[in-house]
Short mmCIF file of C-alpha atoms and ligand atoms in Angstrom, two decimals:
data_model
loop_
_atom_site.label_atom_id
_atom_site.label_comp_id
_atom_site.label_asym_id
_atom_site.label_seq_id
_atom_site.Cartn_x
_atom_site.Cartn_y
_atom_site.Cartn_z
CA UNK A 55 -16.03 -3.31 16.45
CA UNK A 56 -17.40 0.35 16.73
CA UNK A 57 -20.94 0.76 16.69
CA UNK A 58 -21.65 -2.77 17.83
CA UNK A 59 -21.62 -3.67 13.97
CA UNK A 60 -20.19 -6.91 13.12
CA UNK A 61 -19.98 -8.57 9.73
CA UNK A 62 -19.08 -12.22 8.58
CA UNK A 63 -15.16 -12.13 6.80
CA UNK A 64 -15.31 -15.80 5.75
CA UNK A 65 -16.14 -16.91 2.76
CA UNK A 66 -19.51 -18.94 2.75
CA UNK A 67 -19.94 -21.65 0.22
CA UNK A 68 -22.90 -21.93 -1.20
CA UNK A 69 -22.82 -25.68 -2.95
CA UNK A 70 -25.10 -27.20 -0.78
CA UNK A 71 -27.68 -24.06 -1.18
CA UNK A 72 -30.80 -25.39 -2.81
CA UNK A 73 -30.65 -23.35 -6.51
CA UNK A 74 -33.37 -21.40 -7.28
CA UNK A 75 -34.86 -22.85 -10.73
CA UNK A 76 -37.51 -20.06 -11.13
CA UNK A 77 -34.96 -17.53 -10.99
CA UNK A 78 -34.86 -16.85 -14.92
CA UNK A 79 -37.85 -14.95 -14.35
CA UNK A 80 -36.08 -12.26 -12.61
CA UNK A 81 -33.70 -11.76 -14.84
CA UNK A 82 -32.67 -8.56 -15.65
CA UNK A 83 -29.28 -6.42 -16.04
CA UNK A 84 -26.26 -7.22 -17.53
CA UNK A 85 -23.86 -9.48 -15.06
CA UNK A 86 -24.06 -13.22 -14.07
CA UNK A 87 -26.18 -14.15 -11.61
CA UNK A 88 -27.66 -17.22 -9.71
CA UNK A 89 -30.09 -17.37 -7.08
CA UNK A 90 -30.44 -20.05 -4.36
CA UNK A 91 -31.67 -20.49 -1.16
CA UNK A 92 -30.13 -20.68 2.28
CA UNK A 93 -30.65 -23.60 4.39
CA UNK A 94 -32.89 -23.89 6.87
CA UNK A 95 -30.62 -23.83 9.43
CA UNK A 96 -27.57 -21.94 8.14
CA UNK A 97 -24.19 -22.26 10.54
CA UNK A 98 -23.63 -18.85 9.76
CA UNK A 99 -25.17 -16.41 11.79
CA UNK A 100 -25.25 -13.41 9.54
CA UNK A 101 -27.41 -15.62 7.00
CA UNK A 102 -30.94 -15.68 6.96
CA UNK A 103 -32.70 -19.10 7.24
CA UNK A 104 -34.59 -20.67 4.23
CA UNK A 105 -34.16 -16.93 2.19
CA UNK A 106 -33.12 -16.19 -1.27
CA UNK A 107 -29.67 -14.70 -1.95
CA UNK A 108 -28.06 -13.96 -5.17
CA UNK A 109 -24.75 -15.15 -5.71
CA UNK A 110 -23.41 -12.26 -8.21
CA UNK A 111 -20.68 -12.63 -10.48
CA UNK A 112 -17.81 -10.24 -10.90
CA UNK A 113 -17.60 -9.17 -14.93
CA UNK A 114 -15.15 -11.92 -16.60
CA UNK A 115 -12.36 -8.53 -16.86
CA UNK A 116 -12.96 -7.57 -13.17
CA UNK A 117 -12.97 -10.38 -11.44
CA UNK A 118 -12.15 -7.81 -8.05
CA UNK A 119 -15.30 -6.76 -8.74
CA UNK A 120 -17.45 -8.41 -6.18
CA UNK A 121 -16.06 -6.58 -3.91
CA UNK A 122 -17.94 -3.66 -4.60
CA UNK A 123 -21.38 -4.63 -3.07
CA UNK A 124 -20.06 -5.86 -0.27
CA UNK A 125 -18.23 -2.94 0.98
CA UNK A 126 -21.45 -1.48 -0.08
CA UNK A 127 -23.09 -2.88 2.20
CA UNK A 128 -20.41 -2.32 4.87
CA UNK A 129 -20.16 1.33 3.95
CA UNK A 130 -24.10 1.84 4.18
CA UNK A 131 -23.86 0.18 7.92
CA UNK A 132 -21.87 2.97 8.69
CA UNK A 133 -23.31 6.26 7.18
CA UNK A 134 -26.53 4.90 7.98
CA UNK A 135 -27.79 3.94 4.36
CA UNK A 136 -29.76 0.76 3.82
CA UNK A 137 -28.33 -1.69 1.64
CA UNK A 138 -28.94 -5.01 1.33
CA UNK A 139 -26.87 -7.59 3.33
CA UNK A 140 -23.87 -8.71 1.20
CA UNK A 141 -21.55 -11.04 2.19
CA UNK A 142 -18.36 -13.05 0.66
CA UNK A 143 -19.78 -16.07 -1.59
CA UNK A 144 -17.96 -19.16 -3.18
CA UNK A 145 -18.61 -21.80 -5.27
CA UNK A 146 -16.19 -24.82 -6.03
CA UNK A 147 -18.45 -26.08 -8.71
CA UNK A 148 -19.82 -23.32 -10.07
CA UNK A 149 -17.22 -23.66 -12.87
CA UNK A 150 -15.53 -27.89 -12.39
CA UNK A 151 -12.33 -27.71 -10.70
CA UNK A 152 -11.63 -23.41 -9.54
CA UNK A 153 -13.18 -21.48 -6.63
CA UNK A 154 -15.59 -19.01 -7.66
CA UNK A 155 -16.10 -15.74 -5.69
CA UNK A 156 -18.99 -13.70 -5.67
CA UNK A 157 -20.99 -11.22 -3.66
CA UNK A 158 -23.76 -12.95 -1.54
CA UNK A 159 -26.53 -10.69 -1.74
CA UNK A 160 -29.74 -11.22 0.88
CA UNK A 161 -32.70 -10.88 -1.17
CA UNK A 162 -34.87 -7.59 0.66
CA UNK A 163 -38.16 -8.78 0.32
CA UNK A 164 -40.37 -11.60 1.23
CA UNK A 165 -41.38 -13.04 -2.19
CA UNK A 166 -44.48 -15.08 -0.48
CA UNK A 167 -45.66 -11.37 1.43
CA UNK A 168 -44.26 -8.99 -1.07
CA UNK A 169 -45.27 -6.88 -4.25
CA UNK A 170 -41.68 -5.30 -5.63
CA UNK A 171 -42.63 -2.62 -8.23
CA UNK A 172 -39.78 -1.64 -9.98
CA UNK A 173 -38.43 1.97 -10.99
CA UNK A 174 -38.92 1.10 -14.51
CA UNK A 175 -42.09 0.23 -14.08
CA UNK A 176 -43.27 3.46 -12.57
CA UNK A 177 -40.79 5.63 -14.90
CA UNK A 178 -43.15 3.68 -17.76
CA UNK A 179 -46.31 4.55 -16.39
CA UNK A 180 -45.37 8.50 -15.83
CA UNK A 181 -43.43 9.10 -19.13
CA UNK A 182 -45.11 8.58 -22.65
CA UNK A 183 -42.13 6.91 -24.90
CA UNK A 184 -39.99 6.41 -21.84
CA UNK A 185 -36.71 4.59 -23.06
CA UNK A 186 -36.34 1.54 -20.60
CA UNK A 187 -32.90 0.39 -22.58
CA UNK A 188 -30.95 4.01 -22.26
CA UNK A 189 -33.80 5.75 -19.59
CA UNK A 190 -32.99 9.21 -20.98
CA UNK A 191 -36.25 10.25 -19.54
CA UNK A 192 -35.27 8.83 -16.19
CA UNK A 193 -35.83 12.11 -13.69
CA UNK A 194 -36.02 12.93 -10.35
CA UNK A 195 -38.86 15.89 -10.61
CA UNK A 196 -40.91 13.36 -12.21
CA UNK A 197 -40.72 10.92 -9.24
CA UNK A 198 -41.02 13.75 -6.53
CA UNK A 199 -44.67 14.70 -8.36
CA UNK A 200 -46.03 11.43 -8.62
CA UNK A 201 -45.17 10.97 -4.80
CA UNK A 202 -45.99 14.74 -3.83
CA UNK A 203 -47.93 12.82 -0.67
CA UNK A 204 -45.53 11.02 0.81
CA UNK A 205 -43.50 13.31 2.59
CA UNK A 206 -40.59 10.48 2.75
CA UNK A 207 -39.90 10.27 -0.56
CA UNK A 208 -37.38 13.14 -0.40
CA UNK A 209 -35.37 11.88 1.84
CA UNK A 210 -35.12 8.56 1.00
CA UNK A 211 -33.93 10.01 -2.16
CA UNK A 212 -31.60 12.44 -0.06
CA UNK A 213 -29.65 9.30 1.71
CA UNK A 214 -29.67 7.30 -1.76
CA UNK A 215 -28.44 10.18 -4.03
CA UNK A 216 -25.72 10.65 -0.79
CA UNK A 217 -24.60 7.15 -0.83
CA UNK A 218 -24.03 7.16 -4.37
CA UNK A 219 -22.31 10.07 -4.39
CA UNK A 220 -19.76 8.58 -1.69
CA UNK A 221 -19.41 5.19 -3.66
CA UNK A 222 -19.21 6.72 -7.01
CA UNK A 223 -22.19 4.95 -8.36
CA UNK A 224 -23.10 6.09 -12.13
CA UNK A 225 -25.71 3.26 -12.23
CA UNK A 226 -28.63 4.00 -10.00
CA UNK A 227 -31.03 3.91 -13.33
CA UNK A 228 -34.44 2.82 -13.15
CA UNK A 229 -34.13 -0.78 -12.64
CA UNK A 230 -32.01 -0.12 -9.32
CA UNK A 231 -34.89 1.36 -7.24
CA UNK A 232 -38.11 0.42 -6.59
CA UNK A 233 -40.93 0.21 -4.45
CA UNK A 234 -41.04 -2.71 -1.55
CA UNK A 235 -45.20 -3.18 -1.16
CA UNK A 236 -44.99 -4.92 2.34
CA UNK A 237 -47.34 -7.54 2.81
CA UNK A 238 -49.14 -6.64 -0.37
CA UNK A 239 -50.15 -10.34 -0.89
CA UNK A 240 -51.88 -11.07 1.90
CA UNK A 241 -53.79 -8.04 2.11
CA UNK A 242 -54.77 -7.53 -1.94
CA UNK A 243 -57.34 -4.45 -1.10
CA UNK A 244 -54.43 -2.63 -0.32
CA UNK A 245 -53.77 -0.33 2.71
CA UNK A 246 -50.00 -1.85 2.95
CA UNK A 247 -46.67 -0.11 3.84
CA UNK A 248 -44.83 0.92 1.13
CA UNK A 249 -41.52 0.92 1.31
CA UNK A 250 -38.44 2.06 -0.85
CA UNK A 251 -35.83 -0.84 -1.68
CA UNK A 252 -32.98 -0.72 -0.19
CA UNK A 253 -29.89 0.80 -2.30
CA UNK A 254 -29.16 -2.66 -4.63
CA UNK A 255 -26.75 -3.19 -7.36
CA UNK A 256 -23.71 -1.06 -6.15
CA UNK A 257 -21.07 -2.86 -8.46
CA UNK A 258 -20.50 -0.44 -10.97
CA UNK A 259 -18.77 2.19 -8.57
CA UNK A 260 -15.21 2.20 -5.87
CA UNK A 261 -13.44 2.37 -9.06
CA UNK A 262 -14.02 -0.88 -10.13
CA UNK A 263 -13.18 -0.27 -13.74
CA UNK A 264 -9.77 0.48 -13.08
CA UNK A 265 -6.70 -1.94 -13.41
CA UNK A 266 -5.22 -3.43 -10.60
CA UNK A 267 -1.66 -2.06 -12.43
CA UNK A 268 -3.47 1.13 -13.01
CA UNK A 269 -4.19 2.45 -9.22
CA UNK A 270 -0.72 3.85 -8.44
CA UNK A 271 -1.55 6.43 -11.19
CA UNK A 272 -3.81 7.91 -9.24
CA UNK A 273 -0.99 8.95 -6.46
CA UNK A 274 -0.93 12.06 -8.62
CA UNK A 275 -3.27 13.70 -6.65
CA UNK A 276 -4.12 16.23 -9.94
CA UNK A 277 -5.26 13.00 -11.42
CA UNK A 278 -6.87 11.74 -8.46
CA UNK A 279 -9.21 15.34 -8.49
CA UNK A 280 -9.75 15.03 -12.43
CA UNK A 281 -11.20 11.79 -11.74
CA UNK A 282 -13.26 12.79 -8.79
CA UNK A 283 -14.79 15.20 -10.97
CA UNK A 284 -14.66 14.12 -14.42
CA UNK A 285 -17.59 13.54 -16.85
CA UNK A 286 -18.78 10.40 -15.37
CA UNK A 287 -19.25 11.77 -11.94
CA UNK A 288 -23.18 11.82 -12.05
CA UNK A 289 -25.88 10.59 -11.16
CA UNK A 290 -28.03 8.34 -13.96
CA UNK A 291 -30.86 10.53 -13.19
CA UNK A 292 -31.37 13.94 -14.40
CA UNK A 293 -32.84 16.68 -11.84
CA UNK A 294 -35.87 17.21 -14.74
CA UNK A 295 -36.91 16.50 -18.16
CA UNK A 296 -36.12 19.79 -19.33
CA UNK A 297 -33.04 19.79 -18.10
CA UNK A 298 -29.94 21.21 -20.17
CA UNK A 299 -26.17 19.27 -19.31
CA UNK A 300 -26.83 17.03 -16.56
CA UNK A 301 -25.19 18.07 -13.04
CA UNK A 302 -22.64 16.40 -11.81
CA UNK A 303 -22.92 14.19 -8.51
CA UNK A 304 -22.40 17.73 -6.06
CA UNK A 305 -24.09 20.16 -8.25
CA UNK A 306 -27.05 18.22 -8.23
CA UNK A 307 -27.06 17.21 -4.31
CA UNK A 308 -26.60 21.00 -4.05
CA UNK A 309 -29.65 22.03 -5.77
CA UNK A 310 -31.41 19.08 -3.69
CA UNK A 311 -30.73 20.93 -0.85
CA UNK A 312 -31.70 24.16 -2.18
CA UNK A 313 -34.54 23.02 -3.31
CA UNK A 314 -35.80 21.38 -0.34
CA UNK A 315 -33.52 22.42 2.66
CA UNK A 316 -35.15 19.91 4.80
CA UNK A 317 -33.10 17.16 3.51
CA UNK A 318 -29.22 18.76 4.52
CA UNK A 319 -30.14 17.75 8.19
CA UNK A 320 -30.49 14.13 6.98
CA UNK A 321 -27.25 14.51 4.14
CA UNK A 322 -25.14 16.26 6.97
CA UNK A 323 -25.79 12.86 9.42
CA UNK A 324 -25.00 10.67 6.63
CA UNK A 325 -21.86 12.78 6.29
CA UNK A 326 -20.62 12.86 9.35
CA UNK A 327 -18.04 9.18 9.78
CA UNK A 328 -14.73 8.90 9.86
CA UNK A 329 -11.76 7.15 8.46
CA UNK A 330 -11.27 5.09 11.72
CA UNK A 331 -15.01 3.89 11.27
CA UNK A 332 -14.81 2.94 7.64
CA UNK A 333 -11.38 1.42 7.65
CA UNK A 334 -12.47 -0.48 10.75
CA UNK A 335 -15.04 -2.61 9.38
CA UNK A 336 -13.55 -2.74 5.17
CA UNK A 337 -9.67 -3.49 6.26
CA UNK A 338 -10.73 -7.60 7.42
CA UNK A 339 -11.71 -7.86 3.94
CA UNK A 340 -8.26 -7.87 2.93
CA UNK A 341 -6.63 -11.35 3.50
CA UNK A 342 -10.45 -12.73 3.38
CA UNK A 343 -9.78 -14.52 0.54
CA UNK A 344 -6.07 -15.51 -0.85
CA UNK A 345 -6.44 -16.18 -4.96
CA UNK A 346 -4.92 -14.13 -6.42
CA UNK A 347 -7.49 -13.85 -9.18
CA UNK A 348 -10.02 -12.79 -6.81
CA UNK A 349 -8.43 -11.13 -3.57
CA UNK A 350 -8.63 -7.44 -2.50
CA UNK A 351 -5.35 -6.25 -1.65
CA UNK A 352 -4.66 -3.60 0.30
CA UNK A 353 -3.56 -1.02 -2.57
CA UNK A 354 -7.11 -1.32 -3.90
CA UNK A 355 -8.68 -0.58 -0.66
CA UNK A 356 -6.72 2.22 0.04
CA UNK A 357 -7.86 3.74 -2.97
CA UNK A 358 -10.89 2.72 -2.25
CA UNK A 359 -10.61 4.90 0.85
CA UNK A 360 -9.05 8.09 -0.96
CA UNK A 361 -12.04 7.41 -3.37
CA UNK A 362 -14.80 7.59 -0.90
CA UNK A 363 -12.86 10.07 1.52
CA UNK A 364 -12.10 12.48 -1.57
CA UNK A 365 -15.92 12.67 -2.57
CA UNK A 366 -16.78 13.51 0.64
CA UNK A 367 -14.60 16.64 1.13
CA UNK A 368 -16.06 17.64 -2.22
CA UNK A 369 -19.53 17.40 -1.69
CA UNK A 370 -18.91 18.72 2.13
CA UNK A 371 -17.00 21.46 0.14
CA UNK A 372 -20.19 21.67 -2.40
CA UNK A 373 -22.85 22.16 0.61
CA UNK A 374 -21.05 24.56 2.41
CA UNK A 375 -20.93 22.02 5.63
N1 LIG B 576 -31.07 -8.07 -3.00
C1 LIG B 576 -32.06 -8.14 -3.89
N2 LIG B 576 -33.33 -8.43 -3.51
C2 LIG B 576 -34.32 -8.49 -4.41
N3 LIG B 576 -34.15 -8.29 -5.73
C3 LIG B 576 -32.92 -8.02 -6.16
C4 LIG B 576 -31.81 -7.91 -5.28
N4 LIG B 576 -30.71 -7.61 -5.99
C5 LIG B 576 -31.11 -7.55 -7.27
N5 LIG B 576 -32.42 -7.79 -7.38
C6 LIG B 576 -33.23 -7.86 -8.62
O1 LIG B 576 -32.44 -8.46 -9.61
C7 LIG B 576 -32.18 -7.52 -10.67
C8 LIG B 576 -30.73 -7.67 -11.15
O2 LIG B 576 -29.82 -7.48 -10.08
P1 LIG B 576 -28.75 -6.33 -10.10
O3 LIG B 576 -29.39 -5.04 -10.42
O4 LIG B 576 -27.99 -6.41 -8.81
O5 LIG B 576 -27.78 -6.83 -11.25
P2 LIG B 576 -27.36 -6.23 -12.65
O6 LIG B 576 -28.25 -5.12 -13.05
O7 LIG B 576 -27.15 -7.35 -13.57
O8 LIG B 576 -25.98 -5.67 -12.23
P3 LIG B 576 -24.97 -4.81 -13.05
O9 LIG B 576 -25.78 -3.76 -13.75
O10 LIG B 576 -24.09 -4.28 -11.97
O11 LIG B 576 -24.31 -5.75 -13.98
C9 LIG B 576 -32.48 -6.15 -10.07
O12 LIG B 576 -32.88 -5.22 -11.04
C10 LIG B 576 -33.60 -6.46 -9.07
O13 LIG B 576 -34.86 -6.51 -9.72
MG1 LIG B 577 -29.18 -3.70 -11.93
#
C-alpha cells in the first residue's frame, strides 16, 4: 500500500459492542445512529480499545450510502485531511434476521478529557437571531474575526473547505465543525489546546443521492460538467453576511486564496494525489461486502472517481495551479 497507509476491508460486527445508553443525549442531525463501545481488547487492529464509535445508518432510500464516510476517511488519508477513522460496520441484530451495514465511525475526542464546543454553538453566540434549523447566517468572515488570534484558523479552514470541495460535500453547516478543547476537564482554569474537529459527517456528498440505475447517465460528459457545477455545488457557508448569491465551491476557494494567499501553499499540497493513490486504497472496498442491498460496485466507484477527479481539474483550473 503506498504511503505505508493501510485500512481494515472486513466488515467488523459490532453485536458484542457494549451499547452506549447515554447516547440520546448527543443526538443531533437527521440519520440513524447508535453508539457503542469497543471492547477492551478489540481483535481488530485498526479499532481503538474501550472507545466510542458510532455505527451510522445509510438513509432507508440509499442504503449505498455508508459508503460515503468511509471513503471519506480513506480519501482524507491521502490528501492529507483529517477525518475521523471510519471503517465497515455490521449488525445481524440490529434489525432480527438481515445484516445491517453501516459506517463505523471512531469517536475524535476523549469524552472523560474533552470539552467539544460545537459550530452552532459559537455561530449562536456571534450572531443575534442566528437560525440553528436553516443557519442562513452561517459565515465564514464571522468565524475568521472571532478567531483573528489564532493564526491556524485559516488554514484549517483552507484543508476543510478543500476536502469538501473534492467530495462534493453541501453539508458542512454548523453542527459539522467544532472546537475539540483538549484536556479541558482536567484542567477547568483553562490554558488547554484547542483544537478543530476533524472533518465529520461526510455522507451527504460522492453522489450519494443518485440511483444506482442512474450513474451511466452521467457518461455524457456535458452532463457530467453540468453536475460538477450546478446549483448545489457550494459550500453551506457563505463567504459573509452581506453577501449577495452565494459562490459556488471554486469561486469561493478562489477568493480564499485571494484573500489570504497564504493558504494556496497548503490547498496546492492537498491537491497534489493521483488516481493511482486514490484508487489504490478505495478499489478493496469493492467486493468488501456481497448483499446486494448494501455493496459498492465498481460502477459507483468509478464515478466516484470521475466525481472527485473532475472537481479537482476544476478547482486546479479555478486557482490557476
Ligand atoms: N466521530 C465523531 N466523534 C464525536 N462526535 C461525533 C462524531 N460524529 C458525529 N458526532 C456528533 O454526532 C452528531 C451527529 O453526527 P453526524 O453529524 O455524523 O450525523 P447527522 O448529522 O445525523 O448526519 P446526516 O446529516 O448526514 O444525516 C454530530 O453533530 C456530532 O456532534
Ligand atoms: Mg451532522
Amino acid at each position: 500500500m503506498s504511503d505505508g497507509l493501510s485500512f481494515h476491508n472486513i466488515p467488523i460486527v459490532i453485536d458484542k459492542w457494549r451499547k452506549d445508553e447515554t447516547y440520546d443525549i448527543y443526538t443531533v442531525g437527521s440519520r440513524d445512529k447508535d453508539a457503542y463501545f469497543s471492547p477492551k481488547e478489540p481483535k481488530d487492529q485498526s479499532i481503538k480499545p474501550d472507545w466510542r464509535y458510532l455505527f451510522k445508518l445509510s438513509r432507508s432510500w440509499c442504503p449505498w450510502q455508508f459508503w460515503c464516510e468511509i471513503i471519506a476517511y480513506r480519501f482524507g488519508c491521502i490528501i492529507g485531511v483529517e477525518v475521523p477513522p471510519a471503517h465497515i460496520g455490521l449488525s445481524k441484530i440490529y434489525e432480527k434476521n438481515v445484516d445491517t451495514y453501516a459506517a463505523l465511525i471512531e469517536w475524535f475526542y476523549d469524552e472523560s478529557k474533552d470539552i467539544y464546543i460545537t459550530g452552532e454553538q459559537i455561530m449562536v453566540g456571534l450572531i443575534k437571531d442566528f437560525d440553528t434549523e436553516k443557519g442562513r447566517k452561517h459565515n465564514l468572515k464571522t468565524i475568521r474575526d472571532f478567531f483573528k488570534d489564532r493564526k491556524e484558523t485559516l488554514n484549517d479552514w483552507a484543508s476543510v473547505l478543500t476536502f469538501d470541495i473534492l467530495i462534493g460535500n453541501t453539508d458542512r453547516h454548523q453542527e459539522n465543525w467544532g472546537l475539540v478543547l483538549k484536556n479541558a476537564k482536567l484542567n477547568p482554569k483553562g490554558g488547554g489546546k484547542v483544537y478543530p474537529s476533524p472533518a465529520f459527517d461526510n455522507g451527504t456528498a460522492l453522489g450519494h443521492e443518485i440511483l444506482e440505475k442512474n450513474i451511466d447517465k452521467y457518461v455524457d460528459t456535458n452532463r457530467l460538467e453540468r453536475y460538477l457545477v450546478d446549483k448545489r455545488a457550494r459550500h453551506h457557508m457563505k463567504w459573509s453576511l452581506d453577501e449577495e448569491g452565494q459562490l459556488n465551491f471554486y469561486e469561493f476557494m478562489k477568493k480564499y486564496t485571494v484573500e489570504f494567499p497564504e493558504t494556496k501553499r497548503i490547498i496546492t499540497r492537498h491537491l497534489s494525489f493521483d488516481y493511482q493513490q486514490v484508487e489504490e486504497v478505495l478499489a478493496p472496498l469493492v467486493g468488501a461486502v456481497s448483499d446486494p442491498k448494501y455493496k459498492l460496485t465498481r460502477k459507483r466507484l468509478d464515478f466516484v472517481l470521475k466525481l472527485i477527479f473532475g472537481r479537482k481539474r476544476i478547482l486546479e483550473e479555478t486557482l490557476e495551479l
